[in-house]
CSV table of C-alpha atoms and ligand atoms in Angstrom, one decimal:
chain,number,residue,atom,x,y,z
R,1,MET,CA,36.5,-71.4,9.8
R,2,SER,CA,38.9,-68.8,11.0
R,3,PHE,CA,40.5,-65.7,9.4
R,4,GLU,CA,43.9,-67.3,9.7
R,5,SER,CA,42.8,-70.3,7.6
R,6,LEU,CA,41.7,-68.0,4.8
R,7,GLY,CA,45.4,-67.2,4.1
R,8,LEU,CA,45.5,-63.5,5.2
R,9,ARG,CA,48.6,-61.8,6.4
R,10,THR,CA,49.3,-61.1,10.0
R,11,GLU,CA,48.9,-57.4,9.6
R,12,LEU,CA,45.4,-57.9,8.3
R,13,LEU,CA,44.5,-60.5,10.9
R,14,ARG,CA,45.6,-58.2,13.6
R,15,ALA,CA,43.5,-55.3,12.3
R,16,ALA,CA,40.5,-57.6,11.9
R,17,SER,CA,40.8,-58.9,15.4
R,18,GLU,CA,41.3,-55.5,16.9
R,19,ASN,CA,38.1,-54.5,15.1
R,20,GLY,CA,36.4,-57.2,17.1
R,21,TYR,CA,36.1,-59.8,14.3
R,22,SER,CA,36.8,-63.4,15.4
R,23,THR,CA,35.1,-65.4,12.7
R,24,PRO,CA,34.6,-64.6,9.1
R,25,THR,CA,31.1,-64.1,7.8
R,26,PRO,CA,29.8,-66.4,5.1
R,27,ILE,CA,30.6,-63.9,2.3
R,28,GLN,CA,34.1,-63.4,3.7
R,29,THR,CA,34.7,-67.2,3.8
R,30,GLN,CA,33.6,-67.4,0.2
R,31,ALA,CA,35.1,-64.3,-1.3
R,32,ILE,CA,38.5,-64.0,0.3
R,33,PRO,CA,40.2,-67.1,-1.2
R,34,PRO,CA,39.3,-66.4,-4.8
R,35,ILE,CA,40.2,-62.7,-4.5
R,36,LEU,CA,43.6,-63.7,-3.1
R,37,GLU,CA,44.1,-65.9,-6.1
R,38,GLY,CA,43.5,-62.9,-8.3
R,39,ARG,CA,40.2,-64.1,-9.8
R,40,ASP,CA,37.3,-61.9,-10.8
R,41,LEU,CA,34.3,-62.2,-8.6
R,42,MET,CA,30.6,-61.6,-8.8
R,43,GLY,CA,29.1,-61.4,-5.3
R,44,GLY,CA,25.5,-61.4,-4.4
R,45,ALA,CA,25.5,-59.6,-1.1
R,46,GLN,CA,24.2,-56.5,0.5
R,47,THR,CA,25.4,-54.1,3.2
R,48,GLY,CA,25.4,-55.9,6.5
R,49,THR,CA,26.8,-59.2,5.3
R,50,GLY,CA,30.4,-58.2,6.0
R,51,LYS,CA,31.1,-57.7,2.3
R,52,THR,CA,33.3,-54.7,2.8
R,53,ALA,CA,35.9,-56.7,4.8
R,54,GLY,CA,35.2,-59.5,2.3
R,55,PHE,CA,36.7,-57.5,-0.5
R,56,THR,CA,38.9,-55.1,1.4
R,57,LEU,CA,41.1,-57.6,3.3
R,58,PRO,CA,42.2,-59.6,0.2
R,59,MET,CA,42.4,-56.5,-1.9
R,60,LEU,CA,44.9,-55.0,0.5
R,61,GLN,CA,46.9,-58.2,0.7
R,62,ARG,CA,47.2,-58.3,-3.1
R,63,LEU,CA,48.3,-54.7,-3.2
R,64,ILE,CA,51.0,-55.4,-0.7
R,65,GLU,CA,52.1,-58.7,-2.3
R,66,ASN,CA,52.2,-57.4,-5.9
R,67,LYS,CA,55.0,-54.9,-6.1
R,68,PRO,CA,53.8,-51.6,-7.4
R,69,GLN,CA,55.3,-50.3,-10.7
R,70,LYS,CA,58.3,-48.1,-10.2
R,71,GLY,CA,57.8,-44.3,-10.2
R,72,ARG,CA,55.2,-42.1,-8.6
R,73,ARG,CA,52.6,-43.5,-6.3
R,74,ALA,CA,49.6,-44.4,-8.4
R,75,ILE,CA,46.0,-45.4,-7.8
R,76,ARG,CA,46.2,-49.2,-7.8
R,77,ALA,CA,42.7,-50.0,-6.5
R,78,LEU,CA,39.5,-48.2,-7.3
R,79,VAL,CA,36.3,-48.9,-5.4
R,80,LEU,CA,33.1,-47.3,-6.9
R,81,THR,CA,30.1,-46.9,-4.7
R,82,PRO,CA,26.7,-45.3,-5.3
R,83,THR,CA,26.6,-42.9,-2.4
R,84,ARG,CA,28.8,-40.6,-0.4
R,85,GLU,CA,27.9,-42.4,2.8
R,86,LEU,CA,29.0,-45.7,1.4
R,87,ALA,CA,32.1,-44.2,0.0
R,88,ALA,CA,33.0,-42.7,3.4
R,89,GLN,CA,32.2,-46.0,5.1
R,90,VAL,CA,34.3,-48.1,2.8
R,91,THR,CA,37.2,-45.6,3.1
R,92,GLU,CA,37.0,-46.0,6.9
R,93,SER,CA,37.0,-49.8,6.5
R,94,VAL,CA,40.0,-49.8,4.2
R,95,ARG,CA,41.9,-47.6,6.7
R,96,THR,CA,40.8,-49.8,9.6
R,97,TYR,CA,41.8,-53.0,7.9
R,98,GLY,CA,44.9,-51.5,6.4
R,99,LYS,CA,46.1,-50.0,9.6
R,100,TYR,CA,49.3,-52.0,9.7
R,101,LEU,CA,50.1,-51.7,6.0
R,102,PRO,CA,51.7,-48.8,4.2
R,103,ILE,CA,48.7,-48.1,2.1
R,104,ARG,CA,47.2,-44.7,1.5
R,105,THR,CA,43.4,-44.4,1.0
R,106,THR,CA,41.2,-41.5,0.2
R,107,ALA,CA,37.7,-40.9,-0.9
R,108,VAL,CA,36.3,-38.6,-3.6
R,109,PHE,CA,32.6,-37.8,-3.6
R,110,GLY,CA,30.3,-34.9,-4.4
R,111,GLY,CA,28.7,-32.5,-2.1
R,112,VAL,CA,32.0,-31.2,-0.7
R,113,SER,CA,34.7,-29.0,-2.1
R,114,ILE,CA,36.9,-30.7,-4.7
R,115,ASN,CA,40.1,-28.9,-3.8
R,116,PRO,CA,41.1,-30.8,-0.7
R,117,GLN,CA,40.5,-34.0,-2.7
R,118,ILE,CA,42.8,-32.7,-5.4
R,119,LYS,CA,45.5,-32.1,-2.9
R,120,LYS,CA,45.2,-35.6,-1.4
R,121,LEU,CA,45.3,-37.1,-4.9
R,122,ARG,CA,48.4,-35.0,-5.6
R,123,ASP,CA,50.1,-36.4,-2.5
R,124,GLY,CA,49.6,-39.9,-3.8
R,125,VAL,CA,47.0,-42.5,-3.1
R,126,ASP,CA,47.0,-46.3,-3.5
R,127,VAL,CA,43.3,-47.0,-2.9
R,128,LEU,CA,40.7,-44.6,-4.1
R,129,VAL,CA,37.0,-44.9,-3.1
R,130,ALA,CA,34.8,-42.8,-5.3
R,131,THR,CA,31.3,-42.1,-6.4
R,132,PRO,CA,31.1,-42.1,-10.2
R,133,GLY,CA,30.0,-38.4,-10.8
R,134,ARG,CA,32.8,-36.8,-8.7
R,135,LEU,CA,35.3,-39.2,-10.1
R,136,LEU,CA,34.5,-38.0,-13.6
R,137,ASP,CA,34.8,-34.4,-12.4
R,138,HIS,CA,38.3,-35.2,-11.4
R,139,VAL,CA,39.0,-36.9,-14.7
R,140,SER,CA,37.8,-33.9,-16.6
R,141,GLN,CA,40.2,-31.7,-14.5
R,142,ASN,CA,43.1,-34.1,-15.0
R,143,THR,CA,43.5,-34.7,-11.3
R,144,ILE,CA,43.2,-38.4,-11.5
R,145,ASP,CA,45.1,-41.1,-13.4
R,146,LEU,CA,43.4,-44.5,-13.6
R,147,SER,CA,45.8,-46.0,-16.0
R,148,LYS,CA,47.6,-48.0,-13.2
R,149,VAL,CA,44.5,-49.6,-11.6
R,150,GLU,CA,45.1,-53.2,-10.8
R,151,ILE,CA,41.8,-53.9,-8.9
R,152,LEU,CA,38.4,-52.5,-9.5
R,153,VAL,CA,35.5,-53.0,-7.1
R,154,LEU,CA,32.0,-52.1,-8.0
R,155,ASP,CA,30.1,-52.0,-4.7
R,156,GLU,CA,26.3,-52.1,-4.7
R,157,ALA,CA,26.4,-52.2,-8.5
R,158,ASP,CA,22.6,-52.5,-8.7
R,159,ARG,CA,22.2,-49.3,-6.7
R,160,MET,CA,24.6,-47.5,-9.0
R,161,LEU,CA,22.6,-48.6,-12.0
R,162,ASP,CA,19.3,-47.6,-10.3
R,163,MET,CA,20.8,-44.2,-9.8
R,164,GLY,CA,21.6,-43.8,-13.5
R,165,PHE,CA,25.3,-44.2,-13.2
R,166,ILE,CA,25.8,-46.7,-16.0
R,167,HIS,CA,27.2,-44.1,-18.5
R,168,ASP,CA,29.5,-42.7,-15.9
R,169,ILE,CA,30.7,-46.2,-15.0
R,170,ARG,CA,31.3,-47.1,-18.7
R,171,LYS,CA,33.3,-43.8,-19.1
R,172,VAL,CA,35.4,-44.7,-16.0
R,173,LEU,CA,36.0,-48.2,-17.3
R,174,ALA,CA,37.4,-46.9,-20.5
R,175,LEU,CA,40.2,-45.1,-18.5
R,176,MET,CA,41.5,-48.2,-16.8
R,177,PRO,CA,43.7,-51.0,-18.1
R,178,LYS,CA,41.9,-53.9,-19.6
R,179,GLN,CA,44.0,-56.3,-17.6
R,180,LYS,CA,42.9,-56.0,-14.0
R,181,GLN,CA,41.0,-57.8,-11.3
R,182,THR,CA,37.3,-56.9,-11.1
R,183,LEU,CA,35.0,-57.5,-8.2
R,184,LEU,CA,31.3,-56.8,-8.6
R,185,PHE,CA,28.9,-56.8,-5.7
R,186,SER,CA,25.2,-56.5,-6.1
R,187,ALA,CA,22.2,-57.4,-4.1
R,188,THR,CA,20.1,-58.1,-7.2
R,189,PHE,CA,20.9,-59.4,-10.6
R,190,SER,CA,18.8,-57.6,-13.2
R,191,ASN,CA,19.6,-58.2,-16.9
R,192,GLU,CA,21.5,-54.9,-16.9
R,193,ILE,CA,23.7,-56.1,-14.1
R,194,LYS,CA,24.3,-59.3,-15.9
R,195,ARG,CA,25.2,-57.5,-19.1
R,196,LEU,CA,27.7,-55.3,-17.2
R,197,ALA,CA,29.1,-58.4,-15.5
R,198,ASN,CA,29.5,-60.1,-18.9
R,199,ASP,CA,31.4,-57.2,-20.3
R,200,LEU,CA,33.6,-56.7,-17.3
R,201,LEU,CA,34.3,-60.0,-15.6
R,202,ASN,CA,36.6,-62.6,-16.8
R,203,ASN,CA,35.6,-66.1,-15.8
R,204,PRO,CA,34.4,-64.8,-12.4
R,205,GLU,CA,33.9,-66.8,-9.3
R,206,LEU,CA,30.2,-66.5,-8.5
R,207,ILE,CA,29.2,-66.3,-4.8
R,208,GLU,CA,26.1,-65.5,-3.1
R,209,VAL,CA,25.2,-65.4,0.6
R,210,ALA,CA,22.1,-67.4,1.5
R,211,GLN,CA,19.8,-64.6,2.3
R,212,ARG,CA,21.1,-61.5,0.7
R,213,ASN,CA,19.0,-58.6,1.8
R,214,THR,CA,19.9,-58.1,5.3
R,215,SER,CA,22.8,-58.1,7.6
R,216,ALA,CA,20.9,-59.7,9.6
R,217,GLU,CA,19.4,-62.7,8.2
R,218,ARG,CA,18.9,-64.1,11.6
R,219,VAL,CA,17.6,-61.0,13.1
R,220,THR,CA,13.9,-60.6,13.7
R,221,GLN,CA,13.0,-57.0,13.1
R,222,VAL,CA,10.0,-55.2,14.5
R,223,VAL,CA,8.8,-51.6,14.8
R,224,HIS,CA,6.7,-50.6,17.8
R,225,PRO,CA,5.0,-47.3,16.9
R,226,VAL,CA,4.8,-45.3,20.1
R,227,ASP,CA,4.6,-41.7,21.2
R,228,ALA,CA,8.0,-40.2,22.0
R,229,LYS,CA,7.1,-39.5,25.6
R,230,LYS,CA,6.1,-43.1,26.2
R,231,LYS,CA,9.2,-44.6,24.8
R,232,ARG,CA,11.1,-44.9,28.0
R,233,LYS,CA,8.2,-46.7,29.8
R,234,LEU,CA,7.8,-49.0,26.8
R,235,LEU,CA,11.4,-49.9,26.8
R,236,SER,CA,11.4,-50.7,30.5
R,237,LYS,CA,8.3,-52.8,30.0
R,238,LEU,CA,9.8,-54.7,27.1
R,239,ILE,CA,13.0,-55.4,29.0
R,240,GLY,CA,11.1,-56.5,32.1
R,241,SER,CA,8.3,-58.5,30.6
R,242,GLY,CA,10.6,-60.2,28.1
R,243,ASN,CA,13.1,-60.8,30.8
R,244,TRP,CA,15.8,-59.5,28.5
R,245,LYS,CA,19.2,-60.1,30.2
R,246,GLN,CA,21.4,-58.2,27.8
R,247,VAL,CA,20.2,-55.4,25.6
R,248,LEU,CA,22.0,-52.8,23.6
R,249,VAL,CA,20.0,-49.6,23.2
R,250,PHE,CA,20.8,-46.9,20.6
R,251,ALA,CA,20.1,-43.2,21.1
R,252,ARG,CA,21.0,-40.4,18.8
R,253,THR,CA,23.0,-38.1,21.1
R,254,LYS,CA,25.3,-38.4,24.1
R,255,ARG,CA,22.9,-36.5,26.2
R,256,ASN,CA,20.0,-38.7,25.3
R,257,CYS,CA,22.2,-41.8,26.2
R,258,ASP,CA,23.0,-40.4,29.6
R,259,ARG,CA,19.4,-39.4,30.4
R,260,LEU,CA,18.0,-42.7,29.2
R,261,ALA,CA,20.5,-44.7,31.3
R,262,GLN,CA,19.6,-42.6,34.3
R,263,SER,CA,15.9,-43.1,33.8
R,264,LEU,CA,16.3,-46.8,33.4
R,265,ILE,CA,18.3,-47.0,36.6
R,266,LYS,CA,15.4,-45.2,38.3
R,267,ASP,CA,13.2,-47.9,36.9
R,268,GLY,CA,15.3,-50.5,38.7
R,269,LEU,CA,17.3,-51.7,35.7
R,270,ASP,CA,21.1,-52.0,35.7
R,271,ALA,CA,22.0,-49.6,32.9
R,272,ALA,CA,25.1,-47.7,31.7
R,273,ALA,CA,25.8,-45.3,28.9
R,274,ILE,CA,28.6,-45.4,26.4
R,275,HIS,CA,29.4,-42.6,24.1
R,276,GLY,CA,32.2,-40.4,22.8
R,277,GLY,CA,31.9,-37.9,25.7
R,278,LYS,CA,32.9,-40.6,28.2
R,279,SER,CA,36.5,-41.2,29.1
R,280,GLN,CA,38.1,-44.3,27.6
R,281,GLY,CA,38.2,-45.8,31.1
R,282,ALA,CA,34.5,-45.3,31.7
R,283,ARG,CA,33.7,-46.8,28.3
R,284,THR,CA,35.9,-49.8,28.8
R,285,LYS,CA,34.3,-50.4,32.3
R,286,ALA,CA,30.8,-50.1,31.0
R,287,LEU,CA,31.5,-52.5,28.2
R,288,ALA,CA,33.2,-55.0,30.5
R,289,HIS,CA,30.2,-54.9,32.9
R,290,PHE,CA,27.8,-55.3,30.0
R,291,LYS,CA,29.7,-58.3,28.7
R,292,SER,CA,29.9,-59.9,32.1
R,293,GLY,CA,26.1,-59.4,32.7
R,294,LYS,CA,26.6,-57.0,35.6
R,295,VAL,CA,25.0,-54.3,33.4
R,296,ARG,CA,21.8,-55.4,31.7
R,297,VAL,CA,21.2,-52.4,29.5
R,298,LEU,CA,23.9,-50.6,27.6
R,299,VAL,CA,22.8,-47.3,26.0
R,300,ALA,CA,25.1,-46.2,23.2
R,301,THR,CA,25.5,-43.7,20.3
R,302,ASP,CA,26.2,-45.0,16.8
R,303,ILE,CA,29.8,-44.0,17.0
R,304,ALA,CA,30.5,-45.6,20.4
R,305,ALA,CA,28.9,-48.8,19.2
R,306,ARG,CA,31.0,-49.2,16.0
R,307,GLY,CA,33.1,-52.2,16.3
R,308,LEU,CA,31.5,-53.5,19.4
R,309,ASP,CA,31.5,-57.2,19.1
R,310,ILE,CA,29.6,-58.8,21.8
R,311,SER,CA,29.0,-62.4,21.0
R,312,GLN,CA,25.4,-63.7,21.1
R,313,LEU,CA,24.0,-60.3,21.8
R,314,PRO,CA,20.3,-61.2,21.7
R,315,HIS,CA,18.5,-57.8,21.7
R,316,VAL,CA,19.2,-54.5,20.0
R,317,VAL,CA,16.7,-51.6,20.6
R,318,ASN,CA,16.6,-48.5,18.4
R,319,TYR,CA,15.3,-46.1,21.0
R,320,GLU,CA,15.7,-43.4,18.4
R,321,LEU,CA,16.2,-44.2,14.7
R,322,PRO,CA,19.4,-43.0,13.2
R,323,HIS,CA,19.6,-40.1,10.7
R,324,VAL,CA,21.7,-42.2,8.3
R,325,PRO,CA,19.8,-45.3,7.2
R,326,GLU,CA,23.0,-47.3,6.9
R,327,ASP,CA,23.5,-46.9,10.6
R,328,TYR,CA,20.4,-48.9,11.2
R,329,VAL,CA,22.0,-51.8,9.4
R,330,HIS,CA,25.1,-51.3,11.5
R,331,ARG,CA,23.1,-51.2,14.6
R,332,ILE,CA,21.1,-54.3,14.0
R,333,GLY,CA,24.3,-56.0,12.8
R,334,ARG,CA,25.2,-56.0,16.5
R,335,THR,CA,22.8,-58.8,17.1
R,336,GLY,CA,22.2,-62.1,15.3
R,337,ARG,CA,26.0,-62.4,14.8
R,338,ALA,CA,28.0,-65.5,14.2
R,339,GLY,CA,24.9,-67.6,13.6
R,340,HIS,CA,22.9,-66.7,16.7
R,341,GLU,CA,19.4,-65.5,16.6
R,342,GLY,CA,18.8,-61.9,17.4
R,343,GLU,CA,16.0,-59.4,17.8
R,344,ALA,CA,16.1,-55.8,16.7
R,345,VAL,CA,13.3,-53.6,18.1
R,346,SER,CA,12.7,-50.1,17.0
R,347,LEU,CA,10.6,-47.7,19.0
R,348,VAL,CA,9.4,-45.2,16.4
R,349,CYS,CA,7.4,-42.0,17.1
R,350,ILE,CA,5.7,-40.0,14.5
R,351,ASP,CA,8.6,-37.6,14.1
R,352,GLU,CA,10.7,-40.5,12.8
R,353,ALA,CA,8.3,-41.7,10.1
R,354,LYS,CA,10.6,-40.3,7.3
R,355,LEU,CA,13.7,-41.9,8.9
R,356,LEU,CA,11.8,-45.2,9.0
R,357,LYS,CA,10.9,-44.9,5.3
R,358,ASP,CA,14.5,-44.3,4.3
R,359,ILE,CA,15.6,-47.3,6.3
R,360,GLU,CA,13.1,-49.6,4.7
R,361,ARG,CA,14.0,-48.3,1.3
R,362,LEU,CA,17.7,-49.2,2.0
R,363,ILE,CA,17.1,-52.6,3.4
R,364,LYS,CA,14.3,-53.3,0.9
R,365,ILE,CA,12.1,-54.7,3.6
R,366,GLU,CA,8.9,-53.4,5.2
R,367,ILE,CA,9.5,-54.0,8.9
R,368,PRO,CA,6.4,-55.4,10.7
R,369,ARG,CA,4.6,-52.8,12.9
R,370,VAL,CA,3.4,-54.1,16.2
R,371,VAL,CA,1.5,-51.8,18.6
R,372,ILE,CA,1.9,-52.7,22.2
R,373,GLU,CA,-1.2,-52.6,24.3
R,374,ASN,CA,-1.4,-49.4,26.4
R,375,PHE,CA,1.2,-47.8,24.2
R,376,GLU,CA,-1.0,-47.0,21.2
R,377,VAL,CA,0.0,-43.8,19.5
R,378,ASP,CA,-2.0,-40.6,19.9
R,379,PRO,CA,-3.1,-39.7,16.4
R,380,THR,CA,-3.5,-36.0,17.4
R,381,ILE,CA,0.2,-35.6,17.9
R,382,LYS,CA,1.9,-33.8,15.0
R,383,ALA,CA,5.3,-34.7,13.7
R,384,GLN,CA,8.0,-32.3,14.8
R,385,PRO,CA,11.4,-31.8,13.1
R,386,ILE,CA,14.2,-33.8,14.7
R,387,THR,CA,17.2,-31.6,15.6
R,388,MET,CA,20.6,-32.7,16.7
R,389,GLY,CA,23.3,-31.7,19.0
R,390,ARG,CA,23.2,-28.5,21.0
R,391,GLN,CA,20.0,-27.3,19.5
R,392,GLN,CA,18.5,-30.3,21.0
R,393,GLN,CA,18.9,-29.3,24.5
R,394,PRO,CA,15.4,-28.8,25.9
R,395,ARG,CA,14.8,-25.1,25.9
R,396,ARG,CA,12.3,-23.5,28.1
R,397,GLY,CA,9.1,-25.4,27.5
R,398,GLY,CA,11.1,-28.3,26.1
R,399,ASN,CA,11.5,-29.5,22.5
R,400,HIS,CA,12.1,-32.7,20.7
R,401,GLN,CA,15.2,-33.9,22.4
R,402,GLY,CA,14.0,-34.6,25.9
R,403,ARG,CA,10.7,-36.0,25.1
R,404,GLY,CA,11.7,-39.6,25.2
R,405,GLN,CA,12.7,-39.1,28.7
R,406,GLY,CA,9.6,-37.4,29.6
R,407,ALA,CA,11.0,-33.9,29.5
R,408,ASN,CA,8.0,-32.4,27.8
R,409,LYS,CA,4.6,-32.3,29.1
R,410,PRO,CA,2.1,-34.2,26.9
R,411,SER,CA,0.1,-31.0,26.6
R,412,GLN,CA,3.0,-29.3,24.9
R,413,ARG,CA,2.7,-31.8,22.1
R,414,ARG,CA,-0.9,-31.2,21.5
R,415,ARG,CA,-2.3,-28.5,19.4
R,416,SER,CA,-4.3,-25.8,21.0
R,417,GLY,CA,-6.6,-23.2,19.5
R,418,SER,CA,-10.1,-23.2,18.1
R,419,ALA,CA,-12.0,-26.3,17.2
R,420,LYS,CA,-11.6,-25.5,13.5
R,421,LYS,CA,-7.9,-25.1,13.8
R,422,GLN,CA,-7.8,-28.4,15.6
R,423,ALA,CA,-9.8,-30.2,12.9
R,424,ASN,CA,-7.5,-28.9,10.2
R,425,GLY,CA,-4.5,-29.8,12.2
R,426,ASN,CA,-5.8,-33.3,12.7
R,427,LYS,CA,-6.2,-33.8,9.0
R,428,LYS,CA,-2.5,-33.2,8.5
R,429,LYS,CA,-1.6,-35.2,11.5
R,430,THR,CA,-3.5,-38.2,10.3
R,431,SER,CA,-1.6,-38.2,7.0
R,432,SER,CA,1.8,-38.1,8.6
R,433,SER,CA,0.9,-40.9,11.0
R,434,ALA,CA,-0.4,-42.9,8.1
R,435,SER,CA,3.1,-43.1,6.7
R,436,LEU,CA,4.4,-44.4,10.0
R,437,TYR,CA,1.9,-47.2,9.8
R,438,LYS,CA,2.5,-48.0,6.2
R,439,GLY,CA,4.6,-51.1,6.7
R,440,SER,CA,3.2,-54.6,6.7
R,441,SER,CA,1.3,-55.7,9.7
R,442,LYS,CA,2.9,-59.1,9.7
R,443,GLN,CA,2.9,-60.8,13.0
R,444,ALA,CA,6.3,-60.7,14.7
R,445,GLN,CA,7.6,-64.1,15.4
R,446,SER,CA,8.1,-64.1,19.1
R,447,THR,CA,5.4,-65.8,21.0
R,448,ASP,CA,5.4,-63.0,23.5
R,449,ARG,CA,4.3,-60.7,20.7
R,450,SER,CA,1.3,-62.7,19.8
R,451,ARG,CA,-0.4,-61.0,22.7
R,452,HIS,CA,0.3,-57.6,21.3
R,453,GLN,CA,-2.2,-55.7,19.3
R,454,HIS,CA,-1.4,-54.9,15.7
R,455,SER,CA,-1.3,-51.4,14.2
R,456,PRO,CA,-3.6,-50.4,11.5
R,457,VAL,CA,-2.1,-50.8,8.1
K,1,AMP,P1,29.2,-54.6,5.8
K,1,AMP,O1,28.3,-55.6,5.2
K,1,AMP,O2,30.6,-54.7,5.2
K,1,AMP,O3,28.6,-53.2,5.8
K,1,AMP,O4,29.4,-55.0,7.3
K,1,AMP,C1,28.4,-55.0,8.2
K,1,AMP,C2,28.9,-55.0,9.7
K,1,AMP,O5,29.4,-56.2,10.0
K,1,AMP,C3,29.9,-53.9,9.9
K,1,AMP,O6,29.5,-53.3,11.1
K,1,AMP,C4,31.2,-54.7,10.1
K,1,AMP,O7,32.0,-54.0,11.0
K,1,AMP,C5,30.7,-56.0,10.7
K,1,AMP,N1,31.5,-57.2,10.3
K,1,AMP,C6,32.1,-57.4,9.1
K,1,AMP,N2,32.8,-58.6,9.2
K,1,AMP,C7,32.6,-59.1,10.4
K,1,AMP,C8,33.1,-60.2,11.1
K,1,AMP,N3,33.8,-61.1,10.5
K,1,AMP,N4,32.8,-60.4,12.4
K,1,AMP,C9,32.0,-59.5,13.0
K,1,AMP,N5,31.5,-58.4,12.4
K,1,AMP,C10,31.8,-58.2,11.2
């Protein structure tokens, strides 16, 4: 199945292909034709399945092919999302896929000033992506007119209901024409969702992707708890002993990417870094060498890795967990693509326990923990806050940032002081490390892992 055969316009095909998409995902194959026909749709799918392109591509096509009503530019499509992050992400996708179409898209969500949003709305918008609360703020200020909406998308409807948005959603619905196309996506189908769907959808096409709670239905996920200062050694060991030929490694900052790539090269591995601080030429070269197999390990930041489509990428490593849980889904979505098996490994130190918890809450899965022999965590190490950017540069004595690359001495991570102080400190430390270990201790599937020792639950 190709994008062409789904009946999409060339402008959309070009944008999809430039974004690195060659084959539609199952949800796209199922969702695009009925949406193009103008049907309502109820989709069982979660982030990571490719659902955003699944509704955005045909939505844009319909907007272009159905002539807008004469007069001022009006909001013709509304996408409601539960979170700001998702709103921002969907907006970015609509802009990406609509790159060659004269469609204006903007997002409105809370937590930021309303005035720039008002200005954008005044300038005229075709597609609006919004969280329900801020949308209603605009409604109350008369800065939004929803009376011309032709297409409504409820993205992650179950999450919106979980977050208590049902009343807001119903208020928003009352402001739109009855006659419109409605697309509802949800990972789960509670009675409340079914009721909402019943009220909203008109003879909908029902689609569901086989395994709906991960991007990455074919991706084996595992967490290796490990102290920050041992991460680099563990990574080299995993690559070497597993004989991994092509591995994409994520770090949080440009600096960490560079340092890690250099350390891996010292370990004898062909590695390169790719991030926003590199010239386009250097990025293209690193990527080409990675694709051809000349470079075995590509170390990337989240931004640099967006849109990287490397077919059959077998291994993704989260050397550092992302701050935004959705980025985890994007990261692991780099593997297990187009029907190939993939493995996503996360090296998680105690500082990242909270990030891990947030990720698991998002993907609704407890990722199995597997401790690797000789890399057991030191329970006396206390969690440190994770800082980003400039602050992260190791200052005198070091701080969080460089630890992964061995910038800190282990002693700096330990508590000093009286025995009593030490004992008190340990109590606290144990409780934070306990949360890192909270996941299931399910055996990871790879045979190689059967040798590994499991972490306490
Ligand atoms: P989503 O479920 O919409 O959040 O998408 C998950 C990830 O899959 C995103 O990083 C998309 O860029 C990517 N993606 C979506 N459709 C395709 C496709 N047809 N081929 C490859 N990657 C895709």
